[in-house]
């Protein structure tokens, strides 16, 4: 007796194969909407569950993503290229502002959900900043979007003993951003250390970044130090791994 599950798998994988071929051939360019479920059901004579499974294959492969209430779209392959050396110069106002791999003129970058609050220090933050476990920090949180799609969550922590009563606690810290304010406080950020890891999303990250099932994250934890080695900031950047490239350049040893 034929296995009905086998026929189902052959059907949805066949639909996924045809859509994938069309995407890679340019029939559906980056950012375009794929045919809706009803259209695919009619085209292939398939049940709704079957075409949904086919679209899920494309989403799990990183070729497509869902826009709630609108449909399934081809993922834009113009990646955000992050260049750390340029990002920490004194003229950069936001530690989380991206640099682009391609001409960004056709892409819309926005930052939303900006929030600045004082809170208890998370254990891992206290450890990195060398603070007592019962101390407090100011946290600056924001979210980066590209063409309305969330791609990164960012939070920067500053010790309350340093930030309280200063523009570091304001949504807009003023010209030159937080690094200019640190210089004015006599605590210029002179050395940076970054730790990079990949992991699966946790808690509200799936919702905040509108991630498809199985989408991994890249997390960059960057600590800023003064010249005498005092840590003054910890920034954690949580990125949709399918949207970012992390680029590093360093000299070879003589």
PDB file of N, CA and C in Angstrom, residues 164-199:
ATOM      1  N   UNK A 164      23.641  58.563  35.645  1.00  0.00           N
ATOM      2  CA  UNK A 164      22.532  59.282  36.273  1.00  0.00           C
ATOM      3  C   UNK A 164      22.782  60.791  36.273  1.00  0.00           C
ATOM      4  N   UNK A 165      21.759  61.533  35.837  1.00  0.00           N
ATOM      5  CA  UNK A 165      21.853  62.990  35.795  1.00  0.00           C
ATOM      6  C   UNK A 165      22.564  63.524  34.568  1.00  0.00           C
ATOM      7  N   UNK A 166      22.886  62.682  33.602  1.00  0.00           N
ATOM      8  CA  UNK A 166      23.580  63.106  32.386  1.00  0.00           C
ATOM      9  C   UNK A 166      22.702  62.828  31.164  1.00  0.00           C
ATOM     10  N   UNK A 167      23.067  63.379  29.999  1.00  0.00           N
ATOM     11  CA  UNK A 167      22.301  63.104  28.777  1.00  0.00           C
ATOM     12  C   UNK A 167      22.318  61.646  28.345  1.00  0.00           C
ATOM     13  N   UNK A 168      23.186  60.818  28.956  1.00  0.00           N
ATOM     14  CA  UNK A 168      23.169  59.392  28.628  1.00  0.00           C
ATOM     15  C   UNK A 168      21.827  58.751  28.951  1.00  0.00           C
ATOM     16  N   UNK A 169      21.031  59.390  29.790  1.00  0.00           N
ATOM     17  CA  UNK A 169      19.730  58.850  30.181  1.00  0.00           C
ATOM     18  C   UNK A 169      18.606  59.375  29.307  1.00  0.00           C
ATOM     19  N   UNK A 170      18.933  60.216  28.318  1.00  0.00           N
ATOM     20  CA  UNK A 170      17.921  60.786  27.427  1.00  0.00           C
ATOM     21  C   UNK A 170      17.805  59.949  26.154  1.00  0.00           C
ATOM     22  N   UNK A 171      16.617  59.941  25.555  1.00  0.00           N
ATOM     23  CA  UNK A 171      16.446  59.233  24.281  1.00  0.00           C
ATOM     24  C   UNK A 171      17.374  59.806  23.233  1.00  0.00           C
ATOM     25  N   UNK A 172      17.493  61.130  23.189  1.00  0.00           N
ATOM     26  CA  UNK A 172      18.462  61.786  22.306  1.00  0.00           C
ATOM     27  C   UNK A 172      19.584  62.333  23.180  1.00  0.00           C
ATOM     28  N   UNK A 173      20.750  61.692  23.180  1.00  0.00           N
ATOM     29  CA  UNK A 173      21.825  62.145  24.073  1.00  0.00           C
ATOM     30  C   UNK A 173      22.548  63.398  23.591  1.00  0.00           C
ATOM     31  N   UNK A 174      22.189  63.892  22.405  1.00  0.00           N
ATOM     32  CA  UNK A 174      22.803  65.121  21.917  1.00  0.00           C
ATOM     33  C   UNK A 174      23.833  64.885  20.833  1.00  0.00           C
ATOM     34  N   UNK A 175      24.401  65.977  20.294  1.00  0.00           N
ATOM     35  CA  UNK A 175      25.373  65.872  19.184  1.00  0.00           C
ATOM     36  C   UNK A 175      26.539  64.967  19.532  1.00  0.00           C
ATOM     37  N   UNK A 176      26.897  64.092  18.583  1.00  0.00           N
ATOM     38  CA  UNK A 176      28.007  63.179  18.816  1.00  0.00           C
ATOM     39  C   UNK A 176      27.622  61.908  19.533  1.00  0.00           C
ATOM     40  N   UNK A 177      26.384  61.847  20.060  1.00  0.00           N
ATOM     41  CA  UNK A 177      25.891  60.634  20.685  1.00  0.00           C
ATOM     42  C   UNK A 177      26.545  60.302  22.012  1.00  0.00           C
ATOM     43  N   UNK A 178      26.412  59.061  22.417  1.00  0.00           N
ATOM     44  CA  UNK A 178      26.841  58.650  23.758  1.00  0.00           C
ATOM     45  C   UNK A 178      28.349  58.739  23.930  1.00  0.00           C
ATOM     46  N   UNK A 179      29.125  58.551  22.870  1.00  0.00           N
ATOM     47  CA  UNK A 179      30.576  58.583  23.022  1.00  0.00           C
ATOM     48  C   UNK A 179      31.076  60.001  23.266  1.00  0.00           C
ATOM     49  N   UNK A 180      30.398  60.984  22.674  1.00  0.00           N
ATOM     50  CA  UNK A 180      30.739  62.371  22.968  1.00  0.00           C
ATOM     51  C   UNK A 180      30.436  62.696  24.429  1.00  0.00           C
ATOM     52  N   UNK A 181      29.324  62.151  24.938  1.00  0.00           N
ATOM     53  CA  UNK A 181      28.971  62.407  26.333  1.00  0.00           C
ATOM     54  C   UNK A 181      29.968  61.722  27.278  1.00  0.00           C
ATOM     55  N   UNK A 182      30.429  60.537  26.914  1.00  0.00           N
ATOM     56  CA  UNK A 182      31.429  59.870  27.747  1.00  0.00           C
ATOM     57  C   UNK A 182      32.724  60.679  27.793  1.00  0.00           C
ATOM     58  N   UNK A 183      33.116  61.268  26.665  1.00  0.00           N
ATOM     59  CA  UNK A 183      34.318  62.110  26.654  1.00  0.00           C
ATOM     60  C   UNK A 183      34.141  63.300  27.582  1.00  0.00           C
ATOM     61  N   UNK A 184      32.958  63.913  27.545  1.00  0.00           N
ATOM     62  CA  UNK A 184      32.702  65.077  28.397  1.00  0.00           C
ATOM     63  C   UNK A 184      32.733  64.697  29.878  1.00  0.00           C
ATOM     64  N   UNK A 185      32.404  63.445  30.172  1.00  0.00           N
ATOM     65  CA  UNK A 185      32.426  62.981  31.557  1.00  0.00           C
ATOM     66  C   UNK A 185      33.817  62.541  31.998  1.00  0.00           C
ATOM     67  N   UNK A 186      34.794  62.681  31.100  1.00  0.00           N
ATOM     68  CA  UNK A 186      36.155  62.262  31.419  1.00  0.00           C
ATOM     69  C   UNK A 186      36.345  60.761  31.352  1.00  0.00           C
ATOM     70  N   UNK A 187      35.424  60.076  30.657  1.00  0.00           N
ATOM     71  CA  UNK A 187      35.499  58.622  30.526  1.00  0.00           C
ATOM     72  C   UNK A 187      35.435  58.242  29.042  1.00  0.00           C
ATOM     73  N   UNK A 188      36.370  58.727  28.227  1.00  0.00           N
ATOM     74  CA  UNK A 188      36.301  58.429  26.789  1.00  0.00           C
ATOM     75  C   UNK A 188      36.495  56.938  26.513  1.00  0.00           C
ATOM     76  N   UNK A 189      35.696  56.431  25.557  1.00  0.00           N
ATOM     77  CA  UNK A 189      35.838  55.038  25.140  1.00  0.00           C
ATOM     78  C   UNK A 189      37.019  54.943  24.186  1.00  0.00           C
ATOM     79  N   UNK A 190      38.090  54.289  24.615  1.00  0.00           N
ATOM     80  CA  UNK A 190      39.332  54.240  23.844  1.00  0.00           C
ATOM     81  C   UNK A 190      39.655  52.844  23.305  1.00  0.00           C
ATOM     82  N   UNK A 191      39.160  51.823  23.976  1.00  0.00           N
ATOM     83  CA  UNK A 191      39.440  50.448  23.569  1.00  0.00           C
ATOM     84  C   UNK A 191      38.120  49.678  23.584  1.00  0.00           C
ATOM     85  N   UNK A 192      37.931  48.827  22.562  1.00  0.00           N
ATOM     86  CA  UNK A 192      36.710  48.034  22.472  1.00  0.00           C
ATOM     87  C   UNK A 192      37.052  46.553  22.368  1.00  0.00           C
ATOM     88  N   UNK A 193      36.257  45.746  23.040  1.00  0.00           N
ATOM     89  CA  UNK A 193      36.389  44.290  22.949  1.00  0.00           C
ATOM     90  C   UNK A 193      35.052  43.723  22.508  1.00  0.00           C
ATOM     91  N   UNK A 194      35.086  42.847  21.504  1.00  0.00           N
ATOM     92  CA  UNK A 194      33.852  42.245  21.013  1.00  0.00           C
ATOM     93  C   UNK A 194      33.889  40.735  21.166  1.00  0.00           C
ATOM     94  N   UNK A 195      32.752  40.193  21.563  1.00  0.00           N
ATOM     95  CA  UNK A 195      32.539  38.752  21.589  1.00  0.00           C
ATOM     96  C   UNK A 195      31.354  38.443  20.688  1.00  0.00           C
ATOM     97  N   UNK A 196      31.500  37.447  19.826  1.00  0.00           N
ATOM     98  CA  UNK A 196      30.467  37.111  18.851  1.00  0.00           C
ATOM     99  C   UNK A 196      30.061  35.663  19.040  1.00  0.00           C
ATOM    100  N   UNK A 197      28.768  35.446  19.036  1.00  0.00           N
ATOM    101  CA  UNK A 197      28.279  34.077  19.141  1.00  0.00           C
ATOM    102  C   UNK A 197      27.020  33.932  18.297  1.00  0.00           C
ATOM    103  N   UNK A 198      26.721  32.696  17.946  1.00  0.00           N
ATOM    104  CA  UNK A 198      25.475  32.383  17.255  1.00  0.00           C
ATOM    105  C   UNK A 198      24.615  31.540  18.195  1.00  0.00           C
ATOM    106  N   UNK A 199      23.325  31.778  18.178  1.00  0.00           N
ATOM    107  CA  UNK A 199      22.410  31.000  19.012  1.00  0.00           C
ATOM    108  C   UNK A 199      21.007  31.099  18.431  1.00  0.00           C
TER     109      UNK A 199
END
